[in-house]
Coordinates of C-alpha atoms and ligand atoms in Angstrom, one line a residue:
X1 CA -9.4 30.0 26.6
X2 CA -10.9 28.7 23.4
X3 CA -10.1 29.9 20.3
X4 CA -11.5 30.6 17.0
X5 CA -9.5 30.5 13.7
X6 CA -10.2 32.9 10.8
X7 CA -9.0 32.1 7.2
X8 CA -9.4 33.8 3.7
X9 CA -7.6 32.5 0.6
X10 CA -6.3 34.3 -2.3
X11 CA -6.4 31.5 -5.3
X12 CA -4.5 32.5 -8.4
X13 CA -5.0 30.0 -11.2
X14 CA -3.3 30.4 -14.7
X15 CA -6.2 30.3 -16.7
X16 CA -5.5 28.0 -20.1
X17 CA -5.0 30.1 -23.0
X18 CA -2.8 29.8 -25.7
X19 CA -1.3 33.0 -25.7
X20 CA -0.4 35.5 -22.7
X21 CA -2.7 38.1 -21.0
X22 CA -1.3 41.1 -23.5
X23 CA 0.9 39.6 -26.0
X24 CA 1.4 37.2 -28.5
X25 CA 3.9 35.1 -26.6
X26 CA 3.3 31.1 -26.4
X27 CA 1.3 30.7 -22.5
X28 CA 3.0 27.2 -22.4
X29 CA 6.6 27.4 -21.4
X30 CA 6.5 24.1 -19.5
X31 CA 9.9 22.3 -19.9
X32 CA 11.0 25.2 -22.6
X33 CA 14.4 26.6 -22.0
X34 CA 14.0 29.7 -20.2
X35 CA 13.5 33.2 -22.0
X36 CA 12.3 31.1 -25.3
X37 CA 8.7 32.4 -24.8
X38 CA 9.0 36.5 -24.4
X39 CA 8.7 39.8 -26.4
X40 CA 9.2 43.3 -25.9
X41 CA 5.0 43.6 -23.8
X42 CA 6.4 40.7 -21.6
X43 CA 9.3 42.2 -21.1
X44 CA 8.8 45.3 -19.9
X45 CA 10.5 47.3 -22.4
X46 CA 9.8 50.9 -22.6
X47 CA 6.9 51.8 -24.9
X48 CA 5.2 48.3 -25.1
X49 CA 1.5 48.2 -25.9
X50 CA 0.0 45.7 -24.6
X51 CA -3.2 44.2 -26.0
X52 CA -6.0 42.6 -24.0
X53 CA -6.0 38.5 -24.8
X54 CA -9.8 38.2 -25.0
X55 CA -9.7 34.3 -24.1
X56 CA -8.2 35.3 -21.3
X57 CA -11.5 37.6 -20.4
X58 CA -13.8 34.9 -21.8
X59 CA -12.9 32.1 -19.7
X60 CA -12.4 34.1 -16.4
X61 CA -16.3 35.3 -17.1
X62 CA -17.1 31.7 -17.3
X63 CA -14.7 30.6 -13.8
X64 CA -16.6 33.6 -12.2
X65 CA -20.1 31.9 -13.2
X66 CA -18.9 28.5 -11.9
X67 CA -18.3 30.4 -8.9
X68 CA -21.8 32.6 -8.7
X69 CA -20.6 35.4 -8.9
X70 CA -22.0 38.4 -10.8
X71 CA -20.3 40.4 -13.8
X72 CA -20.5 43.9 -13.8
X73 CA -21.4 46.1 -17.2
X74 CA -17.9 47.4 -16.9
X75 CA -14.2 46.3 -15.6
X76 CA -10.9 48.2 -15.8
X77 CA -7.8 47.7 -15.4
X78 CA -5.0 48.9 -12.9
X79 CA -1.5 49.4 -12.5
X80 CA -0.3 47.8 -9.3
X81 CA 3.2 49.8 -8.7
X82 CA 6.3 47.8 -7.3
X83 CA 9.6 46.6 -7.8
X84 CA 11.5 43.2 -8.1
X85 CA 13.5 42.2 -10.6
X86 CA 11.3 39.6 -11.9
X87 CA 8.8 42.3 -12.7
X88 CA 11.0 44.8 -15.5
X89 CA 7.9 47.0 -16.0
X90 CA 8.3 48.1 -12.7
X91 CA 4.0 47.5 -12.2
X92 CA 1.3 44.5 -12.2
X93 CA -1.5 45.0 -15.1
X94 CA -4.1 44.1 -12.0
X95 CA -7.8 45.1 -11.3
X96 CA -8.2 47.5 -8.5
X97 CA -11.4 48.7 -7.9
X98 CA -13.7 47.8 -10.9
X99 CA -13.0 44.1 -11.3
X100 CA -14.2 41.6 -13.9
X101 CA -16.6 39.9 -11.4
X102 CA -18.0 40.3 -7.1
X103 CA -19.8 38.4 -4.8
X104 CA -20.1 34.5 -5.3
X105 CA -20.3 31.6 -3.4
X106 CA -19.2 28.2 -3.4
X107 CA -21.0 25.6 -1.6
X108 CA -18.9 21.6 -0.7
X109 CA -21.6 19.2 0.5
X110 CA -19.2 17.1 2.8
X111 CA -20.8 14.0 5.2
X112 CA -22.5 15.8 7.6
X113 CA -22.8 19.4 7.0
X114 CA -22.0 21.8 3.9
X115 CA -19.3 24.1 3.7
X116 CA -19.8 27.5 2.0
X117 CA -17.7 29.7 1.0
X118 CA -18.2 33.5 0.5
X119 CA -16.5 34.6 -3.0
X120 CA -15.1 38.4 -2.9
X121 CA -14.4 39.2 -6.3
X122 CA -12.6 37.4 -9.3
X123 CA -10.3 39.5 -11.2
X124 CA -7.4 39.0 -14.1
X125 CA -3.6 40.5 -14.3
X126 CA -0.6 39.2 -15.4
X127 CA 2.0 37.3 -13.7
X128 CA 5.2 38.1 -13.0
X129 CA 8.7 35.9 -14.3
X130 CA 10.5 33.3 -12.1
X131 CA 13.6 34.1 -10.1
X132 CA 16.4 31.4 -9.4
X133 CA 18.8 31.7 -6.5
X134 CA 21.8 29.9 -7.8
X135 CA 24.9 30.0 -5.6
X136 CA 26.6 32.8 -7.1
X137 CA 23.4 34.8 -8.0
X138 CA 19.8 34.9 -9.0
X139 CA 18.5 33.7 -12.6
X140 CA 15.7 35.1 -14.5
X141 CA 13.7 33.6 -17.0
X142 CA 10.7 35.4 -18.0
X143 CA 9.0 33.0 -20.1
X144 CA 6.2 33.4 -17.2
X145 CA 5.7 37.0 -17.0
X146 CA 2.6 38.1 -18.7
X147 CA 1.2 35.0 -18.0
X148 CA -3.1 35.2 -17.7
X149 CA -4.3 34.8 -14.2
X150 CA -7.3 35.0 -12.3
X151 CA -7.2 35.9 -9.0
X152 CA -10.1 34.8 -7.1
X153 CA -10.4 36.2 -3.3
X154 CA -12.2 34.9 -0.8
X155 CA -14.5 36.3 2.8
X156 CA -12.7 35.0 5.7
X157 CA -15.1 32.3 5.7
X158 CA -13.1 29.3 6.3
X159 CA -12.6 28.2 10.2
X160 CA -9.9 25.3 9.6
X161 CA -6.9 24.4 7.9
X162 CA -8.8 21.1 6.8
X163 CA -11.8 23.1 5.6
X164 CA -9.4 25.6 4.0
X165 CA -8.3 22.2 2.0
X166 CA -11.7 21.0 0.9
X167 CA -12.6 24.5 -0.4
X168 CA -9.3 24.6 -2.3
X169 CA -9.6 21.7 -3.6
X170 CA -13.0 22.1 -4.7
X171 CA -11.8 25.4 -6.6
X172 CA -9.5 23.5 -8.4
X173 CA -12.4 20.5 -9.9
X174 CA -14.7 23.8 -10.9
X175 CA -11.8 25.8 -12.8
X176 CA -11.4 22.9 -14.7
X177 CA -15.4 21.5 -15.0
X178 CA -15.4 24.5 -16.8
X179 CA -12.2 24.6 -18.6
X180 CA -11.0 27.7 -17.3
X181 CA -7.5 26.6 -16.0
X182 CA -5.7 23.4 -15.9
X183 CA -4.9 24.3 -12.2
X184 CA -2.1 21.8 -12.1
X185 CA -0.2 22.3 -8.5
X186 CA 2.8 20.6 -10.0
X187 CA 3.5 22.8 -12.9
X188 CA 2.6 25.9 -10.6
X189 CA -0.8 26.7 -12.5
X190 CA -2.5 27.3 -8.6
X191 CA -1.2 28.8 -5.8
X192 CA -2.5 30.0 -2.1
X193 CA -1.8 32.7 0.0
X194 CA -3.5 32.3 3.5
X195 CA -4.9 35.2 5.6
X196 CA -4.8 33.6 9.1
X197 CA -5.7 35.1 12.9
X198 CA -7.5 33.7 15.3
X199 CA -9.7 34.9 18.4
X200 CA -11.4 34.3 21.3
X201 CA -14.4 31.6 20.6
X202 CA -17.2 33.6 20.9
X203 CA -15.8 37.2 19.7
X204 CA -16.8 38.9 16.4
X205 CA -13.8 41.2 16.5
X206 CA -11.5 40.2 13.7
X207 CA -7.7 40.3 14.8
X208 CA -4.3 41.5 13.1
X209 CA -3.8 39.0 10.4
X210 CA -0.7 37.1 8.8
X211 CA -1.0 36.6 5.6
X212 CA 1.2 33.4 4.8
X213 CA 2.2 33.8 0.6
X214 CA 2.7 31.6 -2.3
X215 CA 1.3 28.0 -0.9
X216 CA 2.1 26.1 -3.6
X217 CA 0.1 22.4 -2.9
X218 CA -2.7 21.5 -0.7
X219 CA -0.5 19.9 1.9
X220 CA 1.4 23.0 2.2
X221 CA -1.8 25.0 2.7
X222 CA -3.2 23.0 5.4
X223 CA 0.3 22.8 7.1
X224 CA 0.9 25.8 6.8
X225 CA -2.6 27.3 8.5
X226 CA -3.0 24.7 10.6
X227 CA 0.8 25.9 11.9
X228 CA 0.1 29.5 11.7
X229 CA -3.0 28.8 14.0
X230 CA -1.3 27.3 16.9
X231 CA 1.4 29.8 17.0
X232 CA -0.7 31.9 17.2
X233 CA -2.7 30.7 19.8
X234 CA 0.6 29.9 21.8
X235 CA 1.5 33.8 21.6
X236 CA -1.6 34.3 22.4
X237 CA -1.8 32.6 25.7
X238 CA 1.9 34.4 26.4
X239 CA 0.1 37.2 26.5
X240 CA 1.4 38.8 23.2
X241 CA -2.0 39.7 21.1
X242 CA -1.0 40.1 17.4
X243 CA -0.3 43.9 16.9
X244 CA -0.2 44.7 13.1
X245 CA -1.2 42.6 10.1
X246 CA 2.6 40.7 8.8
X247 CA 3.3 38.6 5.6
X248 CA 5.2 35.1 6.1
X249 CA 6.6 32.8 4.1
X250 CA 6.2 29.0 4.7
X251 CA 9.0 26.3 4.6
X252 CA 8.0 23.0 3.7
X253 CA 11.3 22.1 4.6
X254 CA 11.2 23.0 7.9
X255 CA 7.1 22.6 8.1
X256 CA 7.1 26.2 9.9
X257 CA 6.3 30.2 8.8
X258 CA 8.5 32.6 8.9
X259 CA 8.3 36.7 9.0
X260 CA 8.8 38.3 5.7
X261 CA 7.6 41.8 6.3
X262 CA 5.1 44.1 7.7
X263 CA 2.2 43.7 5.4
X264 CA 1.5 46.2 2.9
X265 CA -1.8 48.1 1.9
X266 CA -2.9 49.1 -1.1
X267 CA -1.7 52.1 -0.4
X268 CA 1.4 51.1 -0.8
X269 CA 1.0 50.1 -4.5
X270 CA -0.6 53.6 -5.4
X271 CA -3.0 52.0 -8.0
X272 CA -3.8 54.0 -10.7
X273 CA -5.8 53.2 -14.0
X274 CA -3.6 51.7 -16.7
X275 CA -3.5 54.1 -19.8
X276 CA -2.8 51.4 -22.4
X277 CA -5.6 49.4 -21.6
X278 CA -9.4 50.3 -22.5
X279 CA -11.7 49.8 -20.1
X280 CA -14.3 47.3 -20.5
X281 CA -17.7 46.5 -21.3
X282 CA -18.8 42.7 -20.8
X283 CA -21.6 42.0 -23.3
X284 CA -24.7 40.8 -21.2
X285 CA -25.0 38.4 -23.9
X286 CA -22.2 36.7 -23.9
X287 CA -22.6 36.1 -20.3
X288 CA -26.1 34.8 -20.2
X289 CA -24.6 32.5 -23.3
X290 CA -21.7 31.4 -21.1
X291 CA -24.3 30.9 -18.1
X292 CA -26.2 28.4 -20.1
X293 CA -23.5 26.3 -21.1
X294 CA -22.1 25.8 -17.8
X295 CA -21.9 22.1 -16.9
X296 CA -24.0 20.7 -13.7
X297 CA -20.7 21.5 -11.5
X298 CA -19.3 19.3 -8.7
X299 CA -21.3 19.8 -6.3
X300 CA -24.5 19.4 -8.0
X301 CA -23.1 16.1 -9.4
X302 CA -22.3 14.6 -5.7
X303 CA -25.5 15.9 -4.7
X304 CA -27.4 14.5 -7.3
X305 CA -25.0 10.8 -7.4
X306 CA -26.1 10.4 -3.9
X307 CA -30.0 11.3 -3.9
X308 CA -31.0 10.1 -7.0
X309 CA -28.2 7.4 -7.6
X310 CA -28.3 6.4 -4.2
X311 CA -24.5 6.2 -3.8
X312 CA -22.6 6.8 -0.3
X313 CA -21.1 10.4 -0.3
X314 CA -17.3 8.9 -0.7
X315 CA -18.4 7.2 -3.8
X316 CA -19.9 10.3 -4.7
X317 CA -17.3 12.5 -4.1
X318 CA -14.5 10.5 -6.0
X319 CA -16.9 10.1 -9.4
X320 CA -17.5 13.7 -9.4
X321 CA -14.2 14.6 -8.6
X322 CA -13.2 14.8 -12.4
X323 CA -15.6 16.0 -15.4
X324 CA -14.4 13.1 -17.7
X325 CA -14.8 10.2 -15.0
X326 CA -18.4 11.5 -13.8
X327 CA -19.3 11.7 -17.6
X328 CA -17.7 7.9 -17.7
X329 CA -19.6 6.9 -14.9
X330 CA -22.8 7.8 -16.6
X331 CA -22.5 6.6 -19.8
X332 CA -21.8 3.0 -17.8
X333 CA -24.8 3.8 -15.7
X334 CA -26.9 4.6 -18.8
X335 CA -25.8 1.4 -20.6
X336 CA -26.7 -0.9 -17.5
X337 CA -29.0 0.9 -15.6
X338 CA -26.7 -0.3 -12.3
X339 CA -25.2 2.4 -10.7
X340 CA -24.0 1.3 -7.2
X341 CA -22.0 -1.7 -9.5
X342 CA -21.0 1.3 -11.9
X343 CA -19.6 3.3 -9.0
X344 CA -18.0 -0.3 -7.6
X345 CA -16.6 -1.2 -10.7
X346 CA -14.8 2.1 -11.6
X347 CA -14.0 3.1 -7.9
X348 CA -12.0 0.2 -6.6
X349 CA -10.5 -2.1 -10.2
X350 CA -10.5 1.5 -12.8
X351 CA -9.3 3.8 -10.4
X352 CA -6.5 1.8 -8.9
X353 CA -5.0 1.1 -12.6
X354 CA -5.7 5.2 -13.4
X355 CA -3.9 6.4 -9.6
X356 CA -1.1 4.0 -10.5
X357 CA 0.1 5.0 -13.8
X358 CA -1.6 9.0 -13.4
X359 CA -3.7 9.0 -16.4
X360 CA -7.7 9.9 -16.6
X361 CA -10.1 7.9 -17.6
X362 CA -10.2 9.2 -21.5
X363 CA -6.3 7.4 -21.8
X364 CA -7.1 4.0 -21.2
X365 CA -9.0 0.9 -23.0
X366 CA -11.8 0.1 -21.3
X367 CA -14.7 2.0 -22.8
X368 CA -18.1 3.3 -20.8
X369 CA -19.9 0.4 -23.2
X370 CA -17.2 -2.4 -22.4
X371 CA -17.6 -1.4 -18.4
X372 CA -21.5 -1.9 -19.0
X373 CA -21.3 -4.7 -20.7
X374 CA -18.9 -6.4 -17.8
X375 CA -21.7 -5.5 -15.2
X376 CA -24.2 -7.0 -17.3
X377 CA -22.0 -10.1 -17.2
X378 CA -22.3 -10.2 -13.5
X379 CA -25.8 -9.1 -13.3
X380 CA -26.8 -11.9 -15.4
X381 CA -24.8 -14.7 -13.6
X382 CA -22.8 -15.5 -16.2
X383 CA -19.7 -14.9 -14.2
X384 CA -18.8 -14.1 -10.6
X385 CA -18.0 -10.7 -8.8
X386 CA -14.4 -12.0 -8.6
X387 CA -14.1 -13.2 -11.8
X388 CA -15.3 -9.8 -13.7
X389 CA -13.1 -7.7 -11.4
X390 CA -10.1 -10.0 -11.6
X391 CA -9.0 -12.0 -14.9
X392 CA -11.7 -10.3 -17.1
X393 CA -10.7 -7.0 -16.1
X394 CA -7.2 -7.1 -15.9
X395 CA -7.8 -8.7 -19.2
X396 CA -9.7 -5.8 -20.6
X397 CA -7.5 -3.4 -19.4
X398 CA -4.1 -4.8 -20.6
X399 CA -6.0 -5.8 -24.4
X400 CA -9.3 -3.7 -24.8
X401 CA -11.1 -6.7 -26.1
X402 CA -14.8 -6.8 -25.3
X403 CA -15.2 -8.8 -21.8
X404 CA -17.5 -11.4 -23.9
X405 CA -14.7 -12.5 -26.1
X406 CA -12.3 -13.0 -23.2
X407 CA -15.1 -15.0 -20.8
X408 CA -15.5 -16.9 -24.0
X409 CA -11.7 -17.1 -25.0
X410 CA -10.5 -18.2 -21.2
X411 CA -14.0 -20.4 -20.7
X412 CA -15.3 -18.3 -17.8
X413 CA -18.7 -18.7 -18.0
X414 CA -20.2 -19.7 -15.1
X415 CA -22.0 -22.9 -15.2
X416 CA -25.5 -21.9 -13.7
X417 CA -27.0 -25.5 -15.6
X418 CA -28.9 -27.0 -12.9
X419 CA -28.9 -30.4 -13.7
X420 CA -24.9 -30.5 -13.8
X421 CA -24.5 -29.0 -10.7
X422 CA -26.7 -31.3 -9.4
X423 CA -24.2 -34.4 -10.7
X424 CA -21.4 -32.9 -9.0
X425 CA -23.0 -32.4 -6.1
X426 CA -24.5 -35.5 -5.7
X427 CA -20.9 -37.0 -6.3
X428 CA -19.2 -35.1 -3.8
X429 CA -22.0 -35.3 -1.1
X430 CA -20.6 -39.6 -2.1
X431 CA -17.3 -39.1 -1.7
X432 CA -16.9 -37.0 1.7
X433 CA -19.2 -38.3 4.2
X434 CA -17.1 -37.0 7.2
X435 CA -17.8 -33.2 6.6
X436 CA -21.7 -34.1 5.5
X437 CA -22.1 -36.2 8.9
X438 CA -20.8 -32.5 10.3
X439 CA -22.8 -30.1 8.4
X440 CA -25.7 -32.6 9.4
X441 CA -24.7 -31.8 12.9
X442 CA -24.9 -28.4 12.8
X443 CA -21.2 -27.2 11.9
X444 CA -22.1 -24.3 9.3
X445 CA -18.7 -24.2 8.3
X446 CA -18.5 -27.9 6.7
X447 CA -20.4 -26.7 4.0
X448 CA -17.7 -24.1 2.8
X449 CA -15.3 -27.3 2.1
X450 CA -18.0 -29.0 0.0
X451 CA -18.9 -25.8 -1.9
X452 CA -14.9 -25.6 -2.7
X453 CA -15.2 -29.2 -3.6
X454 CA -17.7 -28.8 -6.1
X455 CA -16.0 -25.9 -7.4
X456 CA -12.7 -27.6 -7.9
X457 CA -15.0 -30.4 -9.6
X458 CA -16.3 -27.9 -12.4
X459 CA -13.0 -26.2 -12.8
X460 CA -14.2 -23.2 -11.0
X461 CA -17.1 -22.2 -12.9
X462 CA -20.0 -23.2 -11.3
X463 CA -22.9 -20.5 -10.1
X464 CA -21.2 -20.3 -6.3
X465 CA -24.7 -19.4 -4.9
X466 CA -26.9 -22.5 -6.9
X467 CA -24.2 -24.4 -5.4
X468 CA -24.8 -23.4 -2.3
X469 CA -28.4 -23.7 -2.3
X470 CA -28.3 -27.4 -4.1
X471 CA -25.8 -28.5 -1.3
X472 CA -28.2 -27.7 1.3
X473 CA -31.3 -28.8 -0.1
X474 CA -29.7 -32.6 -0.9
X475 CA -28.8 -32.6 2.3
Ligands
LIG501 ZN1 5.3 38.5 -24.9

């Protein structure tokens, strides 16, 4: 039998404030000794108030643009009742039933087909602190609770852990296009859970699900649905049909799921209204403001890079990937009006110095003007290909001087004077009749040695291609 796989995500992104979602407490604890960042609201104690953060509400009405959805007049928010000892107040401050936004979409033009993604709804709570199982007991530090997050929840749209990937990772560019969270995996500003069941190809029936919780990297979250898939399937062909929705946990470790519990319903949580919290009304204004400031996102960009900038869609993809190198990109395009070189240039020499030392583009030397200016080099045959991508580069990177100055510095200009390449031709043509009595004979290949030859002659910095095409005419 043939089988079908169904996946929803649940993303929840910290979004980038300065403060936490109802108090005044620091939202950056990263490397800060635990407990540092927490008050009374944070922590639970009996009697807090806690006061809405309205950053926090402005930037998840901006993510929930980026991700078409729509903003109702009104939102409210909920108490989501349960207990762990990371969570003293004994509830979530969630959004039940009226949330901040509903229905978007999110479309990933891949190579041959384009991936869309149904958006359920977008809504904000607070996060809970981090627990610690030490040998002897469990730590708390609560320098995370009351954290702002979004949650963003999607239709189970997705029908691969691959695809489940791509859309993740394409959450992650928009949420910060837009500036709404830093989403950085490694200081645990994203997680996934996965919603995963499969059925028979062909079947509209949805199945039992198991929901697989806190994914915490994109490997993890294809590994972990691309495992939950085929053991499913394998039960499946055992003849034991999922019977009731489970949650699991995943171990990278161990690169497998395992049962955590029955899965609860909302029920379960018995939602109610939270009292200290006014409901609220999103100005239309603000949002049609917010709507018109919105960046061309992403997918627009690799769309666009590829149509009207004629660039293959894994050039496309990479330059888009980030809001400050597609910006960088087109300022260089601007300047020198050659963007497959652009997208060369920065894709292959840039981006290998930025993915070795993990900085963007904004932390380094070589400016949008001083990449133009190196293409222009090329363009007008002042110096090779190799020459700009190699020593000049390297040059430019280590010094930030202008790529005129060093060509000039280090000599590099190409010699593209015909009548000197002429003289060194002539004199080599002289001085190796052997491989000239070959090329005259038909061996292509000759003529690479008396090319070198003539190069080594003008210390490397003839025009290779009038060298090439003076060779063969005097012969
Ligand atoms: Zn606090």
């Amino acid at each position: 039998m043939e089988f079908e796989a169904i996946i929803g995500l649940e993303i929840h992104a910290q979004i980038a404030t300065d403060t936490k979602m109802f108090c005044r407490c620091s939202n950056d604890s990263f490397g800060a000794s635990p407990n540092i960042n927490t008050c009374p609201v944070c922590m639970g104690f009996p009697g807090q108030l806690p006061v809405i953060n309205k950053t926090a509400i402005e930037k998840g009405v901006v993510a929930a643009l980026a991700l078409n959805c729509s903003i109702p007049e009104y939102c409210k928010f909920d108490r989501k009742n349960y207990f762990y000892p990371d969570n003293p107040k004994g509830f979530q401050i969630s959004q039940f039933d009226e949330p901040l936004s509903v229905k978007g979409f999110v479309e990933v033009e891949l190579p041959e087909r384009t991936l869309k993604v149904r958006i359920t709804r977008l809504h904000l709570e607070d996060d809970a602190g981090k627990l610690t199982h030490v040998r002897n007991g469990s730590l708390l530090d609560f320098n995370r609770a009351g954290t702002p997050l979004m949650e963003i929840v999607t239709e189970p749209d997705l029908r691969s852990s691959e695809d489940a990937g791509t859309f993740a990772r394409e959450v992650q560019k928009i949420l910060r296009y837009v500036g709404a969270s830093e989403a950085d995996m490694e200081k645990g500003m994203m997680r996934f859970d996965a919603s995963v069941s499969i059925r028979p190809k062909g079947e509209d029936k949805l199945y039992p699900r198991a929901e697989i919780k806190n994914l915490n990297s994109f490997k993890s979250l294809e590994a972990a649905t691309a495992y939950e898939i085929q053991r499913q399937i394998d039960l499946w062909n055992e003849g034991k049909k999922p019977e009731g929705p489970t949650t699991v946990g995943w171990s990278d470790e161990k690169q497998q799921t395992y049962f955590l519990r029955e899965k609860e319903e909302s029920d379960d949580y018995r939602y109610f209204p939270e009292p200290d919290v006014p409901p609220l009304h999103i100005d239309r204004k603000m949002v049609e403001k917010f709507k018109k400031e919105l960046p061309e996102l992403p997918n627009l960009k690799r769309k666009r890079y590829m149509s009207e900038l004629g660039l293959p869609h894994d050039d496309a993809r990479i330059l888009s990937g980030d809001l400050k190198l597609a910006q960088y990109f087109e300022e260089v395009v601007s300047l020198c009006k050659d963007a497959k070189k652009a997208a060369s240039f920065i894709n292959t020499i840039l981006m290998k110095h930025l993915n070795e030392e993990l900085i963007s583009v904004d932390r380094q030397k070589v400016t949008a003007k001083m990449m133009a200016e190196l293409i222009e080099l090329v363009n007008s045959g002042d110096i090779s290909n190799n020459t700009a991508k190699g020593e000049v580069f390297e040059e430019m990177y280590k010094t930030g001087k202008s790529p005129k100055a060093i060509v000039e510095k280090k000599g590099l200009k190409q010699v593209s004077d015909m009548g000197a390449i002429e003289k060194a031709c002539k004199k080599v043509i002289e001085a190796n009749p052997g491989p000239v009595a070959d090329v005259k004979a038909g061996k292509e290949k000759a003529i690479g040695f008396l090319i070198g030859m003539v190069m080594k002659e003008m210390k490397g910095q003839a025009n290779p291609q009038m060298v090439n095409e003076v060779i063969k005419k005097l012969l």
